mmCIF file of C-alpha atoms in Angstrom:
data_model
loop_
_atom_site.group_PDB
_atom_site.id
_atom_site.type_symbol
_atom_site.label_atom_id
_atom_site.label_comp_id
_atom_site.label_asym_id
_atom_site.label_seq_id
_atom_site.Cartn_x
_atom_site.Cartn_y
_atom_site.Cartn_z
ATOM 1 C CA UNK A 159 -0.219 0.265 -0.336
ATOM 2 C CA UNK A 160 1.849 3.031 -1.100
ATOM 3 C CA UNK A 161 2.261 5.631 2.263
ATOM 4 C CA UNK A 162 -1.227 5.985 3.884
ATOM 5 C CA UNK A 163 -1.034 10.267 4.604
ATOM 6 C CA UNK A 164 -2.150 10.274 8.003
ATOM 7 C CA UNK A 165 -4.661 12.894 7.075
ATOM 8 C CA UNK A 166 -5.865 13.683 10.919
ATOM 9 C CA UNK A 167 -2.286 14.316 11.864
ATOM 10 C CA UNK A 168 -2.754 18.070 14.169
ATOM 11 C CA UNK A 169 -6.742 17.443 13.966
ATOM 12 C CA UNK A 170 -7.178 17.247 17.426
ATOM 13 C CA UNK A 171 -5.323 20.161 19.034
ATOM 14 C CA UNK A 172 -7.580 22.054 19.681
ATOM 15 C CA UNK A 173 -6.896 25.412 16.998
ATOM 16 C CA UNK A 174 -9.764 27.001 16.954
ATOM 17 C CA UNK A 175 -9.132 26.255 12.955
ATOM 18 C CA UNK A 176 -9.805 23.084 12.321
ATOM 19 C CA UNK A 177 -9.464 21.975 8.676
ATOM 20 C CA UNK A 178 -13.076 21.300 7.245
ATOM 21 C CA UNK A 179 -13.703 18.269 4.902
ATOM 22 C CA UNK A 180 -16.244 18.200 1.590
ATOM 23 C CA UNK A 181 -18.994 15.365 2.145
ATOM 24 C CA UNK A 182 -21.547 14.629 -0.704
ATOM 25 C CA UNK A 183 -25.023 13.218 -0.571
ATOM 26 C CA UNK A 184 -24.623 9.162 -1.815
ATOM 27 C CA UNK A 185 -26.368 10.929 -5.138
ATOM 28 C CA UNK A 186 -25.971 14.029 -5.963
ATOM 29 C CA UNK A 187 -26.287 15.660 -9.493
ATOM 30 C CA UNK A 188 -23.361 18.453 -10.396
ATOM 31 C CA UNK A 189 -23.405 21.509 -12.962
ATOM 32 C CA UNK A 190 -21.728 20.938 -16.605
ATOM 33 C CA UNK A 191 -19.266 23.353 -17.808
ATOM 34 C CA UNK A 192 -19.273 25.399 -21.521
ATOM 35 C CA UNK A 193 -16.475 26.360 -22.937
ATOM 36 C CA UNK A 194 -16.115 30.235 -23.650
ATOM 37 C CA UNK A 195 -16.265 29.836 -27.398
ATOM 38 C CA UNK A 196 -17.392 26.154 -28.940
ATOM 39 C CA UNK A 197 -15.944 24.185 -31.392
ATOM 40 C CA UNK A 198 -18.146 23.083 -34.353
ATOM 41 C CA UNK A 199 -18.898 19.137 -33.578
ATOM 42 C CA UNK A 200 -20.124 17.161 -35.647
ATOM 43 C CA UNK A 201 -23.668 16.468 -36.774
ATOM 44 C CA UNK A 202 -24.640 12.811 -36.064
ATOM 45 C CA UNK A 203 -21.605 10.736 -35.940
ATOM 46 C CA UNK A 204 -21.553 6.908 -36.898
ATOM 47 C CA UNK A 205 -18.869 6.333 -34.262
ATOM 48 C CA UNK A 206 -17.634 7.914 -30.700
ATOM 49 C CA UNK A 207 -13.728 8.284 -30.660
ATOM 50 C CA UNK A 208 -12.709 7.824 -27.284
ATOM 51 C CA UNK A 209 -9.948 8.075 -23.976
ATOM 52 C CA UNK A 210 -9.740 7.779 -21.079
ATOM 53 C CA UNK A 211 -6.366 8.205 -19.053
ATOM 54 C CA UNK A 212 -5.598 9.544 -15.196
ATOM 55 C CA UNK A 213 -3.930 12.758 -15.553
ATOM 56 C CA UNK A 214 -1.493 12.489 -12.352
ATOM 57 C CA UNK A 215 -3.248 15.704 -11.401
ATOM 58 C CA UNK A 216 -0.889 16.341 -14.032
ATOM 59 C CA UNK A 217 1.982 15.576 -11.946
ATOM 60 C CA UNK A 218 3.786 13.800 -14.835
ATOM 61 C CA UNK A 219 6.598 12.436 -13.234
ATOM 62 C CA UNK A 220 7.553 13.850 -9.956
ATOM 63 C CA UNK A 221 8.252 11.822 -7.382
ATOM 64 C CA UNK A 222 5.794 12.973 -5.099
ATOM 65 C CA UNK A 223 6.393 11.221 -0.877
ATOM 66 C CA UNK A 224 3.493 10.166 -0.754
ATOM 67 C CA UNK A 225 4.203 6.987 -3.902
ATOM 68 C CA UNK A 226 7.415 6.376 -1.839
ATOM 69 C CA UNK A 227 9.888 7.368 -4.630
ATOM 70 C CA UNK A 228 10.442 10.322 -4.104
ATOM 71 C CA UNK A 229 9.981 13.409 -0.993
ATOM 72 C CA UNK A 230 8.412 16.061 -2.922
ATOM 73 C CA UNK A 231 4.903 17.408 -2.531
ATOM 74 C CA UNK A 232 3.921 20.557 -4.095
ATOM 75 C CA UNK A 233 4.847 21.834 -7.954
ATOM 76 C CA UNK A 234 5.226 24.963 -9.522
ATOM 77 C CA UNK A 235 2.314 26.676 -11.449
ATOM 78 C CA UNK A 236 5.445 26.780 -14.287
ATOM 79 C CA UNK A 237 5.695 23.299 -13.838
ATOM 80 C CA UNK A 238 1.767 22.359 -13.768
ATOM 81 C CA UNK A 239 1.406 24.132 -16.488
ATOM 82 C CA UNK A 240 4.135 22.070 -18.755
ATOM 83 C CA UNK A 241 2.784 19.443 -17.847
ATOM 84 C CA UNK A 242 -0.990 20.480 -18.625
ATOM 85 C CA UNK A 243 0.403 21.931 -22.405
ATOM 86 C CA UNK A 244 2.097 18.255 -22.648
ATOM 87 C CA UNK A 245 -1.416 16.194 -21.303
ATOM 88 C CA UNK A 246 -3.053 18.918 -24.152
ATOM 89 C CA UNK A 247 -1.075 17.648 -27.011
ATOM 90 C CA UNK A 248 -1.413 14.567 -26.929
ATOM 91 C CA UNK A 249 -5.174 15.147 -26.756
ATOM 92 C CA UNK A 250 -5.361 17.433 -29.852
ATOM 93 C CA UNK A 251 -2.705 14.403 -31.128
ATOM 94 C CA UNK A 252 -5.577 11.722 -30.599
ATOM 95 C CA UNK A 253 -8.287 14.096 -31.539
ATOM 96 C CA UNK A 254 -10.998 12.040 -28.422
ATOM 97 C CA UNK A 255 -14.989 12.903 -29.243
ATOM 98 C CA UNK A 256 -14.818 11.699 -25.075
ATOM 99 C CA UNK A 257 -12.481 12.164 -22.462
ATOM 100 C CA UNK A 258 -12.932 10.181 -19.220
ATOM 101 C CA UNK A 259 -10.157 11.285 -16.718
ATOM 102 C CA UNK A 260 -9.100 10.469 -13.423
ATOM 103 C CA UNK A 261 -7.707 12.132 -11.103
ATOM 104 C CA UNK A 262 -7.859 16.218 -11.979
ATOM 105 C CA UNK A 263 -7.652 18.403 -10.102
ATOM 106 C CA UNK A 264 -9.167 22.408 -9.455
ATOM 107 C CA UNK A 265 -7.412 24.029 -6.442
ATOM 108 C CA UNK A 266 -4.815 22.470 -4.806
ATOM 109 C CA UNK A 267 -2.756 23.572 -3.483
ATOM 110 C CA UNK A 268 -0.102 20.460 -5.078
ATOM 111 C CA UNK A 269 -0.423 21.737 -8.254
ATOM 112 C CA UNK A 270 -0.058 25.141 -7.963
ATOM 113 C CA UNK A 271 -3.987 26.225 -7.466
ATOM 114 C CA UNK A 272 -4.536 25.438 -11.857
ATOM 115 C CA UNK A 273 -7.949 24.572 -12.795
ATOM 116 C CA UNK A 274 -7.080 21.439 -14.953
ATOM 117 C CA UNK A 275 -11.078 21.568 -15.494
ATOM 118 C CA UNK A 276 -10.470 24.858 -17.555
ATOM 119 C CA UNK A 277 -7.243 24.295 -18.615
ATOM 120 C CA UNK A 278 -8.416 21.698 -21.033
ATOM 121 C CA UNK A 279 -11.798 23.222 -21.483
ATOM 122 C CA UNK A 280 -10.784 26.666 -22.487
ATOM 123 C CA UNK A 281 -7.554 25.152 -24.623
ATOM 124 C CA UNK A 282 -8.471 21.978 -26.711
ATOM 125 C CA UNK A 283 -11.538 22.115 -29.013
ATOM 126 C CA UNK A 284 -13.626 20.831 -26.626
ATOM 127 C CA UNK A 285 -17.078 22.172 -26.334
ATOM 128 C CA UNK A 286 -17.813 20.974 -22.723
ATOM 129 C CA UNK A 287 -16.692 19.473 -18.898
ATOM 130 C CA UNK A 288 -18.573 17.245 -16.777
ATOM 131 C CA UNK A 289 -17.017 16.670 -12.680
ATOM 132 C CA UNK A 290 -17.093 15.486 -10.146
ATOM 133 C CA UNK A 291 -15.410 15.225 -6.466
ATOM 134 C CA UNK A 292 -13.750 13.178 -5.111
ATOM 135 C CA UNK A 293 -11.775 14.757 -1.840
ATOM 136 C CA UNK A 294 -12.184 18.148 -1.333
ATOM 137 C CA UNK A 295 -10.437 19.432 1.821
ATOM 138 C CA UNK A 296 -9.677 22.649 3.338
ATOM 139 C CA UNK A 297 -6.448 22.032 3.994
ATOM 140 C CA UNK A 298 -4.240 18.712 4.958
ATOM 141 C CA UNK A 299 -1.233 18.653 7.180
ATOM 142 C CA UNK A 300 0.270 15.874 6.488
ATOM 143 C CA UNK A 301 3.837 17.605 4.963
ATOM 144 C CA UNK A 302 1.924 21.230 4.264
ATOM 145 C CA UNK A 303 0.186 19.041 1.560
ATOM 146 C CA UNK A 304 -2.284 22.210 2.163
ATOM 147 C CA UNK A 305 -5.768 22.770 0.390
ATOM 148 C CA UNK A 306 -7.291 19.790 -2.160
ATOM 149 C CA UNK A 307 -9.745 20.046 -4.646
ATOM 150 C CA UNK A 308 -9.302 16.450 -6.558
ATOM 151 C CA UNK A 309 -12.048 14.635 -9.008
ATOM 152 C CA UNK A 310 -13.079 12.740 -12.232
ATOM 153 C CA UNK A 311 -14.430 14.233 -15.583
ATOM 154 C CA UNK A 312 -15.713 14.077 -18.282
ATOM 155 C CA UNK A 313 -14.817 16.652 -21.742
ATOM 156 C CA UNK A 314 -17.349 15.968 -25.262
ATOM 157 C CA UNK A 315 -17.998 17.646 -28.203
ATOM 158 C CA UNK A 316 -21.975 18.000 -27.661
ATOM 159 C CA UNK A 317 -23.724 18.703 -24.732
ATOM 160 C CA UNK A 318 -23.177 16.647 -21.590
ATOM 161 C CA UNK A 319 -26.818 16.955 -19.597
ATOM 162 C CA UNK A 320 -26.358 14.738 -17.324
ATOM 163 C CA UNK A 321 -23.501 15.369 -14.071
ATOM 164 C CA UNK A 322 -24.384 12.713 -11.070
ATOM 165 C CA UNK A 323 -21.510 11.577 -8.810
ATOM 166 C CA UNK A 324 -22.587 8.328 -7.057
ATOM 167 C CA UNK A 325 -20.978 8.342 -3.299
ATOM 168 C CA UNK A 326 -19.125 5.007 -2.477
ATOM 169 C CA UNK A 327 -17.682 4.166 0.667
ATOM 170 C CA UNK A 328 -14.720 3.927 2.708
ATOM 171 C CA UNK A 329 -12.611 1.816 3.656
ATOM 172 C CA UNK A 330 -12.841 0.087 6.924
ATOM 173 C CA UNK A 331 -9.293 0.021 8.297
ATOM 174 C CA UNK A 332 -8.968 3.985 9.166
ATOM 175 C CA UNK A 333 -10.404 5.495 11.442
ATOM 176 C CA UNK A 334 -13.758 7.644 11.155
ATOM 177 C CA UNK A 335 -11.457 10.995 11.910
ATOM 178 C CA UNK A 336 -9.198 10.172 9.117
ATOM 179 C CA UNK A 337 -11.998 8.811 6.605
ATOM 180 C CA UNK A 338 -13.399 12.200 7.146
ATOM 181 C CA UNK A 339 -9.887 14.174 5.928
ATOM 182 C CA UNK A 340 -9.074 11.216 2.787
ATOM 183 C CA UNK A 341 -10.641 10.203 -0.535
ATOM 184 C CA UNK A 342 -14.673 9.702 -0.819
ATOM 185 C CA UNK A 343 -14.456 7.431 -4.300
ATOM 186 C CA UNK A 344 -17.209 7.841 -6.119
ATOM 187 C CA UNK A 345 -18.791 6.683 -10.241
ATOM 188 C CA UNK A 346 -19.465 9.368 -12.503
ATOM 189 C CA UNK A 347 -22.378 9.146 -15.038
ATOM 190 C CA UNK A 348 -22.984 11.493 -17.382
ATOM 191 C CA UNK A 349 -25.470 11.401 -20.702
ATOM 192 C CA UNK A 350 -24.108 12.827 -23.531
ATOM 193 C CA UNK A 351 -26.838 14.255 -25.898
ATOM 194 C CA UNK A 352 -24.635 13.303 -29.607
ATOM 195 C CA UNK A 353 -27.504 14.434 -32.257
ATOM 196 C CA UNK A 354 -29.567 12.263 -34.227
ATOM 197 C CA UNK A 355 -32.029 11.894 -30.385
ATOM 198 C CA UNK A 356 -28.722 9.958 -29.698
ATOM 199 C CA UNK A 357 -27.498 9.957 -26.096
ATOM 200 C CA UNK A 358 -24.807 8.115 -24.815
ATOM 201 C CA UNK A 359 -24.183 7.584 -20.593
ATOM 202 C CA UNK A 360 -20.736 7.502 -20.597
ATOM 203 C CA UNK A 361 -20.325 6.068 -16.709
ATOM 204 C CA UNK A 362 -16.224 7.042 -15.801
ATOM 205 C CA UNK A 363 -14.449 5.511 -12.675
ATOM 206 C CA UNK A 364 -11.912 4.930 -10.814
ATOM 207 C CA UNK A 365 -12.421 2.734 -7.169
ATOM 208 C CA UNK A 366 -10.370 2.370 -4.236
ATOM 209 C CA UNK A 367 -6.309 1.798 -4.875
ATOM 210 C CA UNK A 368 -5.417 -0.125 -2.101
ATOM 211 C CA UNK A 369 -7.870 -0.933 0.481
ATOM 212 C CA UNK A 370 -6.808 -4.193 1.792
ATOM 213 C CA UNK A 371 -11.034 -4.960 3.783
ATOM 214 C CA UNK A 372 -12.836 -6.303 0.177
ATOM 215 C CA UNK A 373 -13.831 -2.678 -0.348
ATOM 216 C CA UNK A 374 -12.032 -2.700 -3.363
ATOM 217 C CA UNK A 375 -14.018 -5.449 -4.386
ATOM 218 C CA UNK A 376 -17.556 -3.711 -3.041
ATOM 219 C CA UNK A 377 -15.936 -1.018 -5.123
ATOM 220 C CA UNK A 378 -16.194 -2.938 -8.606
ATOM 221 C CA UNK A 379 -19.544 -4.841 -7.696
ATOM 222 C CA UNK A 380 -20.968 -1.090 -7.301
ATOM 223 C CA UNK A 381 -19.712 -0.109 -10.797
ATOM 224 C CA UNK A 382 -21.164 -2.918 -11.805
ATOM 225 C CA UNK A 383 -24.890 -2.530 -10.680
ATOM 226 C CA UNK A 384 -24.706 1.176 -12.195
ATOM 227 C CA UNK A 385 -23.059 0.184 -15.199
ATOM 228 C CA UNK A 386 -25.940 -2.742 -15.755
ATOM 229 C CA UNK A 387 -28.873 -0.061 -14.628
ATOM 230 C CA UNK A 388 -27.408 2.304 -17.095
ATOM 231 C CA UNK A 389 -29.418 3.768 -19.845
ATOM 232 C CA UNK A 390 -28.015 2.411 -23.987
ATOM 233 C CA UNK A 391 -25.595 3.325 -25.687
ATOM 234 C CA UNK A 392 -22.744 2.916 -22.815
ATOM 235 C CA UNK A 393 -19.499 3.974 -22.553
ATOM 236 C CA UNK A 394 -18.177 2.011 -19.435
ATOM 237 C CA UNK A 395 -13.972 3.943 -18.759
ATOM 238 C CA UNK A 396 -11.489 4.203 -16.497
ATOM 239 C CA UNK A 397 -9.066 3.866 -13.797
ATOM 240 C CA UNK A 398 -10.508 0.742 -11.783
ATOM 241 C CA UNK A 399 -7.304 -0.141 -9.675
ATOM 242 C CA UNK A 400 -7.114 -3.837 -10.271
ATOM 243 C CA UNK A 401 -5.505 -5.887 -13.015
ATOM 244 C CA UNK A 402 -8.017 -8.545 -15.800
ATOM 245 C CA UNK A 403 -7.947 -12.404 -13.625
ATOM 246 C CA UNK A 404 -5.746 -13.838 -15.995
ATOM 247 C CA UNK A 405 -2.652 -12.169 -15.222
ATOM 248 C CA UNK A 406 0.780 -13.686 -15.411
ATOM 249 C CA UNK A 407 2.086 -11.885 -12.688
ATOM 250 C CA UNK A 408 0.307 -10.835 -9.268
ATOM 251 C CA UNK A 409 2.368 -9.386 -6.965
ATOM 252 C CA UNK A 410 6.461 -8.609 -7.408
ATOM 253 C CA UNK A 411 6.046 -5.609 -9.013
ATOM 254 C CA UNK A 412 9.406 -3.444 -10.001
ATOM 255 C CA UNK A 413 7.601 -0.436 -9.607
ATOM 256 C CA UNK A 414 7.288 -0.892 -6.247
ATOM 257 C CA UNK A 415 8.948 1.356 -4.025
ATOM 258 C CA UNK A 416 11.826 0.003 -1.829
ATOM 259 C CA UNK A 417 10.446 -2.129 1.741
ATOM 260 C CA UNK A 418 12.647 -0.176 3.646
ATOM 261 C CA UNK A 419 10.290 3.285 3.140
ATOM 262 C CA UNK A 420 8.018 3.887 6.104
ATOM 263 C CA UNK A 421 4.456 3.345 5.498
ATOM 264 C CA UNK A 422 4.542 1.341 1.928
ATOM 265 C CA UNK A 423 4.303 -2.232 1.766
ATOM 266 C CA UNK A 424 3.784 -4.317 -1.408
ATOM 267 C CA UNK A 425 1.123 -4.055 -4.190
ATOM 268 C CA UNK A 426 -1.006 -7.492 -4.528
ATOM 269 C CA UNK A 427 -3.279 -7.911 -5.870
ATOM 270 C CA UNK A 428 -6.402 -11.129 -4.824
ATOM 271 C CA UNK A 429 -8.132 -13.498 -7.788
ATOM 272 C CA UNK A 430 -12.412 -12.251 -5.690
ATOM 273 C CA UNK A 431 -10.870 -8.511 -6.800
ATOM 274 C CA UNK A 432 -9.649 -10.033 -10.445
ATOM 275 C CA UNK A 433 -12.466 -11.888 -10.432
ATOM 276 C CA UNK A 434 -14.989 -8.337 -10.128
ATOM 277 C CA UNK A 435 -14.124 -7.322 -13.935
ATOM 278 C CA UNK A 436 -15.660 -10.966 -15.672
ATOM 279 C CA UNK A 437 -19.649 -9.542 -15.415
ATOM 280 C CA UNK A 438 -17.514 -6.307 -17.292
ATOM 281 C CA UNK A 439 -16.159 -8.523 -20.256
ATOM 282 C CA UNK A 440 -19.773 -11.430 -19.922
ATOM 283 C CA UNK A 441 -22.064 -8.815 -20.923
ATOM 284 C CA UNK A 442 -19.926 -5.914 -22.453
ATOM 285 C CA UNK A 443 -17.014 -5.301 -25.561
ATOM 286 C CA UNK A 444 -14.797 -4.550 -24.141
ATOM 287 C CA UNK A 445 -11.185 -2.389 -26.297
ATOM 288 C CA UNK A 446 -9.359 -4.438 -25.267
ATOM 289 C CA UNK A 447 -10.545 -8.872 -24.972
ATOM 290 C CA UNK A 448 -9.704 -10.521 -21.737
ATOM 291 C CA UNK A 449 -8.831 -13.847 -24.343
ATOM 292 C CA UNK A 450 -6.335 -11.274 -26.200
ATOM 293 C CA UNK A 451 -4.808 -10.392 -23.266
ATOM 294 C CA UNK A 452 -4.912 -13.866 -21.412
ATOM 295 C CA UNK A 453 -3.631 -15.754 -24.460
ATOM 296 C CA UNK A 454 -0.468 -12.894 -24.924
ATOM 297 C CA UNK A 455 3.067 -14.739 -23.984
ATOM 298 C CA UNK A 456 3.786 -11.476 -23.566
ATOM 299 C CA UNK A 457 1.455 -9.390 -21.508
ATOM 300 C CA UNK A 458 3.444 -6.169 -21.332
ATOM 301 C CA UNK A 459 1.917 -4.069 -24.068
ATOM 302 C CA UNK A 460 -1.465 -4.060 -22.204
ATOM 303 C CA UNK A 461 0.261 -2.906 -19.191
ATOM 304 C CA UNK A 462 -1.185 1.093 -18.044
ATOM 305 C CA UNK A 463 -0.344 1.485 -14.839
ATOM 306 C CA UNK A 464 4.112 2.713 -13.850
ATOM 307 C CA UNK A 465 4.716 4.502 -10.112
ATOM 308 C CA UNK A 466 8.364 5.256 -10.775
ATOM 309 C CA UNK A 467 9.311 7.027 -13.936
ATOM 310 C CA UNK A 468 12.910 5.039 -14.449
ATOM 311 C CA UNK A 469 9.934 1.306 -14.455
ATOM 312 C CA UNK A 470 7.853 0.856 -18.013
ATOM 313 C CA UNK A 471 4.457 -0.255 -17.147
ATOM 314 C CA UNK A 472 3.352 -2.960 -15.115
ATOM 315 C CA UNK A 473 -0.328 -3.701 -14.374
ATOM 316 C CA UNK A 474 -3.454 -2.866 -16.741
ATOM 317 C CA UNK A 475 -5.190 -1.430 -14.944
ATOM 318 C CA UNK A 476 -7.940 1.274 -16.945
ATOM 319 C CA UNK A 477 -9.794 -0.030 -19.069
ATOM 320 C CA UNK A 478 -13.079 0.335 -21.612
ATOM 321 C CA UNK A 479 -16.377 -1.395 -22.211
ATOM 322 C CA UNK A 480 -18.893 -1.147 -24.337
ATOM 323 C CA UNK A 481 -22.708 -2.350 -25.064
ATOM 324 C CA UNK A 482 -22.552 -2.445 -29.506
ATOM 325 C CA UNK A 483 -18.754 -2.628 -30.425
ATOM 326 C CA UNK A 484 -15.235 -1.215 -30.287
ATOM 327 C CA UNK A 485 -14.013 -1.012 -34.260
ATOM 328 C CA UNK A 486 -10.002 0.289 -33.121
ATOM 329 C CA UNK A 487 -8.293 -0.178 -29.468
ATOM 330 C CA UNK A 488 -4.833 1.356 -28.251
ATOM 331 C CA UNK A 489 -3.246 1.173 -25.264
ATOM 332 C CA UNK A 490 -0.578 3.982 -25.630
ATOM 333 C CA UNK A 491 2.388 3.793 -23.736
ATOM 334 C CA UNK A 492 5.207 5.314 -26.096
ATOM 335 C CA UNK A 493 5.677 7.340 -28.854
ATOM 336 C CA UNK A 494 4.219 5.531 -31.575
ATOM 337 C CA UNK A 495 1.745 4.314 -30.421
ATOM 338 C CA UNK A 496 -1.695 3.984 -32.042
ATOM 339 C CA UNK A 497 -3.086 5.981 -35.293
ATOM 340 C CA UNK A 498 -1.767 8.427 -36.488
ATOM 341 C CA UNK A 499 0.915 7.872 -33.837
ATOM 342 C CA UNK A 500 1.003 9.931 -30.632
ATOM 343 C CA UNK A 501 4.250 11.730 -31.038
ATOM 344 C CA UNK A 502 5.214 12.452 -26.789
ATOM 345 C CA UNK A 503 6.131 9.559 -24.889
ATOM 346 C CA UNK A 504 2.732 8.819 -22.675
ATOM 347 C CA UNK A 505 5.155 7.096 -19.698
ATOM 348 C CA UNK A 506 6.914 10.962 -19.382
ATOM 349 C CA UNK A 507 3.318 12.765 -19.313
ATOM 350 C CA UNK A 508 1.514 10.513 -15.890
ATOM 351 C CA UNK A 509 1.290 7.536 -14.259
ATOM 352 C CA UNK A 510 -0.663 5.921 -16.226
ATOM 353 C CA UNK A 511 -0.815 4.919 -19.721
ATOM 354 C CA UNK A 512 -4.074 6.488 -21.769
ATOM 355 C CA UNK A 513 -6.130 4.078 -23.763
ATOM 356 C CA UNK A 514 -7.487 4.863 -27.436
ATOM 357 C CA UNK A 515 -10.742 3.307 -28.591
ATOM 358 C CA UNK A 516 -13.462 3.769 -31.633
ATOM 359 C CA UNK A 517 -17.160 3.283 -30.724
ATOM 360 C CA UNK A 518 -19.600 1.956 -32.812
ATOM 361 C CA UNK A 519 -22.989 3.912 -32.657
ATOM 362 C CA UNK A 520 -26.254 2.418 -33.085
#
């Protein structure tokens, strides 16, 4: 488990300036934002170009203290701006119609208070953005982390008519006080009106990463229930924080922080967690089919996550599913991947590789 922020540190000192964590209803709707200048979108499309990408709050390959590989806590505005420029450049190269993102900051001390939703919305061809929060605290004392405002966002050429946040339960491993200041994971359900009477349900996900009490399975099962109940056609994607069944390696990953790093333990996955993905593979078309992944002699070309920028991708955590079909898909691991090939190296832009796909519309 990556270093768990001791978010309650210093909160029991009796100060008058108690930092305030934010909480949300079980189901809550959030506003949709529009670009200041809109770009004409294709009318009545027969397919969608889609991309899912955990942006690591524009942290690129900065070695942050909570990953166990470094000591950094904050970035400068110049660093964030440079990283966001690279993120936008890859978006421009892949030209997705709909973009699913995770770990998107809006007003966080660690990312120089840059609003990443507006940055993408106002500097790309996207016309609409829907963001929901998963971590919002006025001040986190651990390592001077400060203000936190992070969430998940969907970007679209076409109007987003629904932006709903469905709260997920927190782990039972930590106290109520720590949980109050920790992430509140959520499922984001949006509906995109692509014209011609067609509305696409887009479900953006980022369940818990390191809970050892079964919370990850609970999250994945809830994502399945929400996905199954959504109105078709459906696009389901995001960082699921679990590797597929049939993975050749389930522990001992090369990007694990050194064993003597305080607060860090080795990452591993249980069979029950992996099996929680089976309903998605059974009911939907996967951008990367499970049989293709399982039967590969070398699964490296499918992997999407690595904590250390010095270690190539070690785990497949990112997914796309649909109830129509994907006619094209690519895991963008390196410069030259994709069609047309990307010129930037995704290994340098985030600790997650983006997945690109083309989704058929009925």
